[in-house]
Short mmCIF file of C-alpha atoms in Angstrom, two decimals:
data_model
loop_
_atom_site.label_atom_id
_atom_site.label_comp_id
_atom_site.label_asym_id
_atom_site.label_seq_id
_atom_site.Cartn_x
_atom_site.Cartn_y
_atom_site.Cartn_z
CA MET A 1 -4.09 -13.48 -32.93
CA ARG A 2 -3.31 -10.18 -34.69
CA ASN A 3 -0.55 -7.81 -33.57
CA ILE A 4 -1.24 -4.08 -33.58
CA GLY A 5 1.85 -1.90 -33.24
CA ILE A 6 1.30 1.47 -31.53
CA GLY A 7 4.24 3.61 -30.44
CA GLY A 8 6.65 0.69 -30.03
CA ILE A 9 4.01 -1.40 -28.22
CA GLU A 10 2.67 -4.63 -29.71
CA TYR A 11 -0.92 -5.64 -28.96
CA SER A 12 -2.41 -9.09 -29.40
CA ASN A 13 -6.12 -9.72 -29.83
CA VAL A 14 -7.53 -12.48 -27.61
CA THR A 15 -10.74 -14.46 -27.54
CA GLN A 16 -13.67 -13.88 -25.19
CA ASP A 17 -12.69 -17.12 -23.49
CA TYR A 18 -9.42 -15.45 -22.42
CA LEU A 19 -11.39 -12.73 -20.61
CA ARG A 20 -13.94 -15.18 -19.14
CA GLN A 21 -11.08 -17.04 -17.46
CA ARG A 22 -10.01 -13.75 -15.88
CA GLU A 23 -13.18 -12.40 -14.28
CA LEU A 24 -13.52 -11.16 -10.70
CA LYS A 25 -16.69 -11.44 -8.64
CA LYS A 26 -18.81 -8.35 -9.28
CA GLY A 27 -20.86 -6.46 -6.68
CA SER A 28 -19.25 -8.03 -3.61
CA VAL A 29 -18.12 -4.82 -1.88
CA GLY A 30 -19.86 -1.65 -0.59
CA TRP A 31 -18.30 1.51 0.87
CA ILE A 32 -18.30 0.25 4.47
CA LEU A 33 -16.32 -2.84 3.48
CA LEU A 34 -14.02 -0.58 1.45
CA ALA A 35 -13.41 1.63 4.49
CA GLY A 36 -12.71 -1.48 6.53
CA LEU A 37 -10.35 -2.67 3.81
CA GLY A 38 -8.48 0.65 3.90
CA VAL A 39 -8.09 0.51 7.68
CA SER A 40 -7.08 -3.14 7.64
CA TYR A 41 -4.35 -2.48 5.05
CA VAL A 42 -2.68 -0.10 7.46
CA ILE A 43 -3.65 -0.90 11.03
CA SER A 44 -0.70 -3.23 11.64
CA GLY A 45 1.45 -0.09 11.42
CA ASP A 46 -0.13 1.10 14.68
CA PHE A 47 0.94 -2.08 16.45
CA ALA A 48 4.54 -2.42 15.25
CA GLY A 49 7.16 -0.81 13.03
CA TRP A 50 6.45 2.91 13.51
CA ASN A 51 8.45 3.01 16.74
CA PHE A 52 11.73 2.40 14.91
CA GLY A 53 11.29 6.06 13.94
CA LEU A 54 12.00 6.97 17.57
CA ALA A 55 15.49 5.52 17.21
CA ALA A 56 15.95 7.32 13.90
CA GLY A 57 14.79 10.77 14.94
CA GLY A 58 13.57 10.82 18.53
CA PHE A 59 10.05 11.83 19.52
CA GLY A 60 10.23 15.26 17.89
CA GLY A 61 11.72 13.88 14.69
CA LEU A 62 9.08 11.17 14.43
CA LEU A 63 6.29 13.62 15.27
CA VAL A 64 7.29 16.08 12.51
CA ALA A 65 7.80 13.18 10.09
CA THR A 66 4.32 11.87 10.93
CA LEU A 67 2.72 15.27 10.35
CA LEU A 68 4.42 15.48 6.94
CA MET A 69 3.34 11.97 5.98
CA ALA A 70 -0.20 12.57 7.27
CA THR A 71 -0.33 15.54 4.90
CA LEU A 72 1.05 13.45 2.04
CA TYR A 73 -1.50 10.66 2.50
CA SER A 74 -4.45 13.00 3.08
CA CYS A 75 -3.72 14.87 -0.16
CA MET A 76 -3.05 11.65 -2.03
CA VAL A 77 -6.26 9.98 -0.81
CA LEU A 78 -8.33 12.97 -1.99
CA SER A 79 -6.60 12.76 -5.39
CA LEU A 80 -7.05 8.99 -5.66
CA ALA A 81 -10.73 9.30 -4.75
CA GLU A 82 -11.21 11.29 -7.96
CA LEU A 83 -9.16 8.89 -10.09
CA ALA A 84 -10.80 5.77 -8.65
CA ALA A 85 -14.33 7.06 -9.28
CA ALA A 86 -13.44 8.08 -12.84
CA ILE A 87 -11.41 4.97 -13.80
CA PRO A 88 -12.79 2.05 -11.74
CA THR A 89 -10.59 -0.91 -12.72
CA ALA A 90 -8.75 -3.57 -10.70
CA GLY A 91 -5.38 -2.07 -11.64
CA GLY A 92 -5.77 0.91 -9.31
CA GLY A 93 -2.78 3.23 -9.62
CA TYR A 94 -1.44 1.30 -12.61
CA SER A 95 -4.69 2.02 -14.49
CA TYR A 96 -4.53 5.76 -13.83
CA ALA A 97 -0.89 6.01 -14.86
CA ARG A 98 -1.58 3.88 -17.96
CA ARG A 99 -4.23 6.33 -19.09
CA ALA A 100 -2.22 9.46 -18.26
CA LEU A 101 1.38 8.43 -18.92
CA GLY A 102 1.14 5.60 -21.44
CA PRO A 103 2.21 1.93 -21.17
CA TRP A 104 5.65 2.67 -19.71
CA GLY A 105 4.17 4.90 -17.03
CA GLY A 106 1.47 2.34 -16.23
CA TYR A 107 3.92 -0.54 -15.99
CA LEU A 108 6.43 1.32 -13.82
CA THR A 109 3.62 2.41 -11.49
CA GLY A 110 2.16 -1.09 -11.29
CA THR A 111 5.49 -2.75 -10.51
CA ALA A 112 6.28 -0.14 -7.83
CA ILE A 113 2.91 -0.87 -6.20
CA LEU A 114 3.56 -4.59 -6.43
CA LEU A 115 6.99 -4.15 -4.84
CA GLU A 116 5.28 -2.44 -1.90
CA TYR A 117 2.51 -5.02 -1.54
CA ALA A 118 4.69 -8.10 -1.99
CA VAL A 119 7.21 -6.98 0.65
CA ALA A 120 4.87 -5.43 3.26
CA PRO A 121 3.21 -8.76 4.25
CA ALA A 122 6.66 -10.24 4.86
CA ALA A 123 7.46 -7.42 7.31
CA ILE A 124 4.07 -7.88 8.97
CA ALA A 125 4.66 -11.64 9.29
CA ILE A 126 7.83 -10.86 11.25
CA PHE A 127 5.88 -8.53 13.56
CA ILE A 128 3.23 -11.23 14.05
CA GLY A 129 6.07 -13.50 15.17
CA ASP A 130 7.24 -10.80 17.62
CA TYR A 131 3.76 -10.48 19.15
CA ILE A 132 3.37 -14.25 19.45
CA PHE A 133 6.81 -14.47 21.07
CA SER A 134 5.81 -11.70 23.51
CA LEU A 135 2.67 -13.66 24.36
CA THR A 136 3.93 -17.25 24.47
CA GLY A 137 7.74 -17.24 24.26
CA PHE A 138 7.43 -19.32 21.07
CA ASN A 139 9.33 -18.13 18.02
CA SER A 140 9.64 -20.13 14.81
CA ILE A 141 9.53 -19.71 11.03
CA LEU A 142 6.48 -21.97 11.22
CA ILE A 143 4.55 -18.86 12.27
CA TYR A 144 5.31 -17.25 8.89
CA ALA A 145 4.44 -20.41 6.97
CA VAL A 146 1.14 -20.93 8.81
CA ALA A 147 0.17 -17.26 8.38
CA TYR A 148 0.68 -17.33 4.62
CA ALA A 149 -0.98 -20.73 4.21
CA ILE A 150 -4.12 -19.81 6.16
CA PHE A 151 -4.75 -16.36 4.75
CA VAL A 152 -3.87 -17.08 1.15
CA GLY A 153 -6.21 -20.07 1.51
CA ILE A 154 -9.08 -17.88 2.72
CA HIS A 155 -8.64 -15.56 -0.26
CA LEU A 156 -8.79 -18.58 -2.57
CA TRP A 157 -12.19 -19.28 -1.04
CA GLY A 158 -13.66 -16.04 -2.43
CA VAL A 159 -13.52 -12.25 -2.11
CA GLY A 160 -16.86 -11.70 -0.36
CA GLU A 161 -16.09 -14.20 2.38
CA ALA A 162 -12.52 -12.97 2.75
CA LEU A 163 -13.42 -9.30 3.10
CA LYS A 164 -16.19 -9.97 5.62
CA LEU A 165 -13.79 -11.97 7.77
CA MET A 166 -11.20 -9.22 7.34
CA MET A 167 -13.76 -6.66 8.60
CA ALA A 168 -14.37 -8.71 11.75
CA ILE A 169 -10.64 -9.02 12.43
CA THR A 170 -10.17 -5.28 11.88
CA LEU A 171 -12.90 -4.47 14.42
CA LEU A 172 -10.99 -6.54 17.00
CA ALA A 173 -7.87 -4.53 16.23
CA VAL A 174 -9.77 -1.27 16.70
CA LEU A 175 -11.03 -2.61 20.05
CA ALA A 176 -7.42 -3.27 21.09
CA ILE A 177 -6.44 0.33 20.26
CA GLY A 178 -9.45 1.56 22.26
CA VAL A 179 -8.47 -0.45 25.37
CA PHE A 180 -4.84 0.62 24.97
CA SER A 181 -5.82 4.30 24.76
CA LEU A 182 -8.14 4.24 27.79
CA ALA A 183 -5.47 2.45 29.83
CA LEU A 184 -2.67 4.92 29.04
CA ILE A 185 -4.44 8.31 28.95
CA PRO A 186 -4.20 8.72 32.77
CA HIS A 187 -0.43 8.10 32.62
CA PHE A 188 0.41 10.48 29.78
CA ASP A 189 3.22 12.96 30.44
CA LEU A 190 4.88 14.68 27.49
CA ASN A 191 8.21 14.80 29.35
CA ASN A 192 8.36 11.00 29.17
CA ALA A 193 8.48 11.21 25.38
CA LEU A 194 11.75 13.17 25.53
CA THR A 195 13.91 10.51 27.21
CA ILE A 196 16.26 9.75 24.29
CA GLN A 197 19.61 11.42 24.89
CA PRO A 198 20.73 13.82 22.14
CA ASN A 199 23.53 12.85 19.78
CA THR A 200 25.90 15.76 20.30
CA ALA A 201 27.49 15.15 16.89
CA ALA A 202 24.15 15.71 15.10
CA LEU A 203 23.47 19.14 13.59
CA GLY A 204 20.60 20.86 15.39
CA HIS A 205 20.36 18.23 18.15
CA SER A 206 18.11 18.83 21.16
CA GLN A 207 15.95 16.86 23.58
CA TRP A 208 13.10 17.02 21.05
CA PHE A 209 15.37 16.18 18.11
CA PRO A 210 18.17 13.96 19.49
CA GLU A 211 19.46 13.19 15.98
CA GLY A 212 19.06 16.76 14.80
CA TRP A 213 17.25 17.84 11.66
CA MET A 214 18.44 14.80 9.72
CA GLY A 215 16.51 12.66 12.20
CA ILE A 216 13.26 13.94 10.67
CA TRP A 217 14.33 12.64 7.25
CA ALA A 218 15.43 9.32 8.72
CA ALA A 219 12.08 8.89 10.53
CA LEU A 220 9.95 9.44 7.40
CA PRO A 221 9.79 5.77 6.27
CA PHE A 222 8.61 4.69 9.72
CA ALA A 223 6.05 7.50 9.88
CA MET A 224 4.75 6.26 6.52
CA TRP A 225 4.17 2.85 8.10
CA LEU A 226 1.23 4.42 9.99
CA PHE A 227 -0.55 5.04 6.64
CA LEU A 228 1.19 2.81 4.11
CA ALA A 229 -1.13 0.90 1.73
CA VAL A 230 -4.36 2.86 2.28
CA GLU A 231 -3.98 3.72 -1.41
CA GLY A 232 -4.87 0.08 -2.16
CA VAL A 233 -8.61 0.63 -1.68
CA PRO A 234 -9.22 1.29 -5.43
CA LEU A 235 -7.89 -2.18 -6.26
CA ALA A 236 -11.36 -3.44 -5.28
CA ALA A 237 -13.02 -1.34 -8.02
CA GLU A 238 -14.15 -4.23 -10.23
CA GLU A 239 -15.69 -6.02 -7.24
CA CYS A 240 -17.49 -2.89 -6.05
CA ARG A 241 -21.27 -2.35 -6.15
CA ASN A 242 -21.18 1.34 -7.06
CA PRO A 243 -17.58 2.44 -7.74
CA ALA A 244 -18.42 6.08 -8.48
CA LYS A 245 -19.83 6.62 -4.96
CA ASP A 246 -18.36 3.81 -2.87
CA LEU A 247 -14.66 4.24 -3.72
CA PRO A 248 -14.38 7.92 -2.64
CA ARG A 249 -16.45 7.32 0.50
CA GLY A 250 -14.49 4.22 1.46
CA ILE A 251 -10.97 5.56 1.03
CA ILE A 252 -11.67 8.95 2.69
CA ALA A 253 -13.42 7.34 5.69
CA ALA A 254 -10.47 4.97 6.12
CA MET A 255 -7.98 7.86 6.08
CA VAL A 256 -9.86 9.81 8.76
CA LEU A 257 -9.80 6.81 11.10
CA LEU A 258 -6.10 6.18 10.44
CA LEU A 259 -5.21 9.78 11.36
CA VAL A 260 -6.94 9.35 14.72
CA PHE A 261 -5.23 6.02 15.43
CA ALA A 262 -1.78 7.39 14.54
CA ALA A 263 -2.15 10.32 16.95
CA LEU A 264 -3.28 8.05 19.81
CA VAL A 265 -0.50 5.53 19.33
CA ILE A 266 2.44 7.93 18.99
CA PHE A 267 1.53 10.22 21.88
CA LEU A 268 0.28 7.65 24.37
CA THR A 269 3.07 5.09 24.02
CA SER A 270 5.90 7.62 24.13
CA GLY A 271 4.24 9.78 26.78
CA ALA A 272 3.50 6.88 29.12
CA VAL A 273 6.74 4.90 29.41
CA GLY A 274 9.20 6.96 27.39
CA SER A 275 10.65 6.89 23.89
CA GLU A 276 13.94 5.31 25.00
CA ALA A 277 12.16 2.21 26.27
CA LEU A 278 10.19 1.71 23.07
CA LYS A 279 12.53 2.65 20.23
CA GLU A 280 13.51 -0.95 19.48
CA GLU A 281 10.48 -2.74 20.97
CA GLY A 282 9.00 -5.43 18.71
CA ALA A 283 5.52 -4.98 20.25
CA PRO A 284 5.45 -1.32 21.37
CA LEU A 285 1.81 -1.13 22.52
CA VAL A 286 2.23 -4.20 24.70
CA GLY A 287 5.61 -2.90 25.94
CA ALA A 288 4.07 0.43 26.95
CA LEU A 289 1.22 -1.23 28.86
CA ALA A 290 3.58 -3.70 30.54
CA GLY A 291 5.80 -0.80 31.62
CA ILE A 292 2.85 0.81 33.42
CA TYR A 293 0.77 -2.12 34.65
CA GLY A 294 3.36 -4.91 34.79
CA LYS A 295 3.82 -7.89 32.54
CA ASP A 296 1.42 -10.03 34.58
CA SER A 297 -1.49 -7.58 34.27
CA TRP A 298 -4.48 -8.59 32.15
CA ILE A 299 -4.36 -5.31 30.19
CA PRO A 300 -1.11 -5.87 28.23
CA GLY A 301 -2.08 -9.52 27.84
CA PHE A 302 -5.46 -8.57 26.38
CA VAL A 303 -3.98 -6.00 23.98
CA ASN A 304 -1.31 -8.52 22.96
CA VAL A 305 -3.88 -11.18 22.10
CA VAL A 306 -6.41 -8.87 20.47
CA GLY A 307 -3.64 -6.72 18.97
CA LEU A 308 -2.57 -9.67 16.90
CA ALA A 309 -5.81 -9.01 15.03
CA GLY A 310 -4.35 -5.72 13.78
CA LEU A 311 -1.29 -7.40 12.35
CA ILE A 312 -3.38 -10.21 10.91
CA ALA A 313 -5.87 -7.74 9.37
CA SER A 314 -3.12 -5.92 7.46
CA PHE A 315 -1.40 -9.14 6.49
CA PHE A 316 -4.72 -10.55 5.29
CA SER A 317 -5.78 -7.49 3.32
CA ILE A 318 -2.44 -6.72 1.65
CA ILE A 319 -2.45 -10.28 0.30
CA TYR A 320 -5.70 -9.24 -1.39
CA ALA A 321 -4.00 -6.08 -2.72
CA TYR A 322 -0.98 -7.77 -4.25
CA SER A 323 -3.14 -10.41 -5.90
CA ARG A 324 -5.32 -7.78 -7.62
CA GLN A 325 -2.27 -5.83 -8.79
CA VAL A 326 -0.69 -8.97 -10.26
CA PHE A 327 -4.06 -9.93 -11.76
CA ALA A 328 -4.48 -6.59 -13.57
CA LEU A 329 -0.91 -6.46 -14.88
CA SER A 330 -1.08 -10.07 -16.04
CA ARG A 331 -4.51 -9.74 -17.70
CA ALA A 332 -3.12 -6.87 -19.79
CA GLY A 333 0.01 -8.84 -20.72
CA TYR A 334 2.58 -6.89 -18.70
CA PHE A 335 3.25 -9.99 -16.58
CA PRO A 336 2.95 -13.65 -17.69
CA LYS A 337 -0.69 -14.18 -18.64
CA PHE A 338 -1.28 -17.33 -16.59
CA LEU A 339 -1.03 -15.24 -13.40
CA SER A 340 -4.45 -13.66 -14.05
CA ILE A 341 -6.44 -16.88 -14.46
CA THR A 342 -9.19 -17.12 -11.82
CA ASN A 343 -10.61 -20.23 -10.17
CA ARG A 344 -14.27 -21.27 -10.07
CA ARG A 345 -14.87 -18.83 -7.17
CA LYS A 346 -13.42 -15.99 -9.28
CA ALA A 347 -10.25 -15.69 -7.18
CA PRO A 348 -6.90 -15.21 -9.03
CA HIS A 349 -5.19 -18.25 -7.51
CA TYR A 350 -1.77 -17.96 -9.18
CA ALA A 351 -1.64 -14.25 -8.31
CA LEU A 352 -2.31 -15.18 -4.69
CA VAL A 353 0.03 -18.14 -4.27
CA ILE A 354 3.20 -17.20 -6.16
CA PRO A 355 3.79 -13.76 -4.55
CA GLY A 356 2.92 -15.44 -1.22
CA ILE A 357 5.81 -17.85 -1.63
CA VAL A 358 8.13 -14.93 -2.40
CA GLY A 359 6.88 -13.07 0.67
CA PHE A 360 7.45 -16.08 2.92
CA LEU A 361 11.06 -16.32 1.73
CA LEU A 362 11.55 -12.61 2.48
CA ALA A 363 10.12 -13.06 5.99
CA LEU A 364 12.83 -15.62 6.71
CA THR A 365 15.34 -12.74 6.81
CA GLY A 366 13.79 -11.59 10.09
CA GLU A 367 14.65 -7.99 9.15
CA GLY A 368 11.34 -6.18 9.68
CA ASP A 369 12.80 -2.66 9.60
CA LEU A 370 14.74 -3.47 6.41
CA LEU A 371 11.60 -4.76 4.69
CA ILE A 372 9.73 -1.61 5.73
CA THR A 373 12.36 0.43 3.91
CA ILE A 374 11.96 -1.67 0.75
CA ALA A 375 8.15 -1.43 0.88
CA VAL A 376 8.36 2.34 1.36
CA PHE A 377 10.75 2.63 -1.60
CA GLY A 378 8.22 0.96 -3.91
CA ALA A 379 5.34 2.93 -2.42
CA THR A 380 6.93 6.36 -2.88
CA ILE A 381 7.75 5.68 -6.53
CA SER A 382 4.12 4.70 -7.16
CA TYR A 383 2.87 7.82 -5.35
CA ILE A 384 4.98 10.05 -7.60
CA PHE A 385 3.54 8.42 -10.72
CA MET A 386 -0.05 8.47 -9.43
CA MET A 387 0.07 12.15 -8.51
CA LEU A 388 1.64 12.99 -11.87
CA SER A 389 -1.26 11.07 -13.43
CA HIS A 390 -3.81 13.14 -11.53
CA ILE A 391 -2.18 16.37 -12.70
CA ARG A 392 -1.78 15.15 -16.29
CA LEU A 393 -5.36 13.93 -16.62
CA ARG A 394 -6.69 17.22 -15.27
CA GLN A 395 -4.70 18.96 -18.01
CA GLN A 396 -5.21 16.68 -21.00
CA GLU A 397 -8.72 15.37 -20.24
CA PRO A 398 -10.56 18.20 -18.48
CA ASN A 399 -13.92 16.89 -19.72
CA MET A 400 -13.44 13.32 -18.51
CA PRO A 401 -16.45 12.35 -16.33
CA ARG A 402 -15.41 12.74 -12.68
CA PRO A 403 -18.15 11.64 -10.24
CA TYR A 404 -15.93 12.95 -7.41
CA LYS A 405 -13.54 15.90 -7.73
CA THR A 406 -10.49 16.46 -5.53
CA PRO A 407 -10.81 19.56 -3.30
CA GLY A 408 -8.06 21.92 -4.41
CA GLY A 409 -7.55 20.06 -7.69
CA THR A 410 -3.96 19.79 -8.89
CA PHE A 411 -2.69 21.92 -5.98
CA THR A 412 -3.65 19.07 -3.64
CA SER A 413 -1.99 16.39 -5.77
CA SER A 414 1.10 18.63 -6.19
CA ILE A 415 1.58 18.74 -2.41
CA ALA A 416 1.43 14.93 -2.31
CA LEU A 417 3.86 14.76 -5.24
CA ILE A 418 6.48 16.96 -3.55
CA LEU A 419 6.22 15.09 -0.25
CA SER A 420 6.50 11.75 -2.08
CA VAL A 421 9.81 12.83 -3.62
CA ILE A 422 11.07 13.82 -0.16
CA ALA A 423 9.97 10.45 1.27
CA LEU A 424 11.71 8.58 -1.56
CA ILE A 425 14.99 10.36 -0.79
CA SER A 426 14.59 9.43 2.89
CA THR A 427 14.77 5.70 2.13
CA PHE A 428 18.39 6.16 1.08
CA LEU A 429 19.15 7.86 4.42
CA VAL A 430 17.68 5.00 6.46
CA ASN A 431 19.40 2.17 4.61
CA HIS A 432 21.08 3.20 1.37
CA GLN A 433 22.20 -0.36 0.64
CA ALA A 434 18.62 -1.69 0.84
CA ALA A 435 17.38 1.19 -1.30
CA LEU A 436 20.05 0.51 -3.94
CA TRP A 437 19.23 -3.22 -4.06
CA THR A 438 15.54 -2.35 -4.39
CA ALA A 439 16.33 0.11 -7.16
CA ALA A 440 18.26 -2.65 -8.96
CA LEU A 441 15.25 -4.99 -8.68
CA TYR A 442 12.99 -2.25 -10.01
CA LEU A 443 15.37 -1.79 -12.94
CA GLY A 444 15.07 -5.52 -13.62
CA PHE A 445 11.29 -5.14 -13.89
CA ALA A 446 11.79 -2.28 -16.34
CA LEU A 447 14.14 -4.36 -18.49
CA TYR A 448 11.57 -7.19 -18.60
CA PHE A 449 9.00 -4.79 -20.02
CA GLY A 450 11.40 -3.11 -22.43
CA LEU A 451 12.78 -6.36 -23.83
CA TYR A 452 9.74 -8.64 -23.74
CA SER A 453 6.30 -7.83 -22.37
CA ARG A 454 5.71 -4.59 -24.28
CA PHE A 455 5.47 -6.77 -27.41
CA HIS A 456 2.80 -9.03 -25.86
CA LEU A 457 0.12 -6.73 -24.44
CA VAL A 458 -3.57 -7.65 -24.65
CA ALA A 459 -5.68 -5.24 -26.68
CA GLN A 460 -8.98 -6.19 -24.96
CA ALA A 461 -7.79 -5.65 -21.37
CA PRO A 462 -9.80 -2.70 -19.93
CA GLU A 463 -6.83 -0.33 -19.62
CA GLU A 464 -5.40 -1.20 -23.05
CA GLU A 465 -8.75 -1.15 -24.84
CA PHE A 466 -9.28 2.44 -23.78
CA ALA A 467 -5.75 3.35 -24.90
CA THR A 468 -6.22 1.94 -28.40
CA ILE A 469 -9.56 3.76 -28.77
CA LEU A 470 -8.01 7.03 -27.59
CA GLN A 471 -5.10 6.60 -30.00
CA ALA A 472 -7.49 5.93 -32.90
CA GLU A 473 -9.47 9.07 -32.03
CA LYS A 474 -6.26 11.15 -32.00
CA ASP A 475 -5.18 9.70 -35.35
CA LEU A 476 -8.61 10.45 -36.86
CA ASP A 477 -8.56 14.00 -35.50
CA PHE A 478 -5.06 14.52 -36.92
CA ALA A 479 -6.17 13.19 -40.33
CA ASP A 480 -9.21 15.51 -40.36
CA ARG A 481 -7.05 18.55 -39.57
CA LYS A 482 -4.59 17.56 -42.30
CA VAL A 483 -7.38 17.28 -44.92
CA SER A 484 -8.91 20.63 -43.94
#
């Protein structure tokens, strides 16, 4: 193995056998499955978690926060559609930042994404427990253990099988939202949404904004939960049939559906039974239906049972997302290299199992709202880096082939960048202690790279191979100019 030092980074050459042990299954995914993957990442946010924003900011605060976050995600999805089509690798956001911002930028983006994806399933596991408790009265940590064991196991079986099953589960979740919407539309009254009493000590308080203007800031992380993780669609790039066309179609279609679902859920739940009744409800859709039709009615029971599919779909798909992020970072040497080894069905088994164990331990805290804050912290950092990457690549590589181009160009990604910074600040308002602990963990990741892994990167990994070629071209161009 030969080390190549470039800008304080040490590369090691590896054999073809190294790469053969780290191959994903090609051509398993088309744009419809990608759209389903995008919806499944997020759809659990419609069933639980978002309603904590009612306690933080009231209906008006949550509504404004949701509009801001819908703008953020819409602009970001359009920007990522361009990046994903142009740089179709399993690293997703890490790959784009690696190309635009160098190895430090790529690593910090990848670890922020991993922080989001490793913690989000733990929060969802807690919400699954809440829905099962609402349905059966049974509550046990066994629910978390069984959930991780079953769905990590299915991913070990193979990506094609896993994503097809995920699509079926997601369709059940969409059915639950459809039944919920039809059942509550006749009972909608906007006055019901304004039942939280204003905090008279809050600046700018009113019936719409019971916690004043600061309530909007505090509600941002919970509004993000309605869209969080849709940016994970590009992680399927290396298993895609036609990345240049399928990735933009898939992620944009998913975002359109998620905007519709978010509007239905926020307005109909709050407008049917009132924000006060739902602000701390573990299963808000079921709680809203039970408040109208009674707990013994078949409608809340049906949505409870089928609604579990929404939580399971997100849990299932984000396991896929964290495994591909770990796989890409490990294959390139940023993380221990054994984590990217794939089994005979081309599934990265270590990258599936080890983060799953960590997630299970986090679920044991039972603090779903706390874990949401941590996931949002990681997500917003990654969004900042990814939007900077979009802007930087437009500037420094204007001739890079772009099968899809973002409408509005860097103006669109700049809007997402500004809103991401605002959302990052909001995590400190919701739970500054959790945000500080998360920041400390993120710093630990940075120290690992600075002290160790930056000296052990793999030159032949797709993201690093491009970087070394680009550096060689720059050096050659510089030498030619010097001679002339």
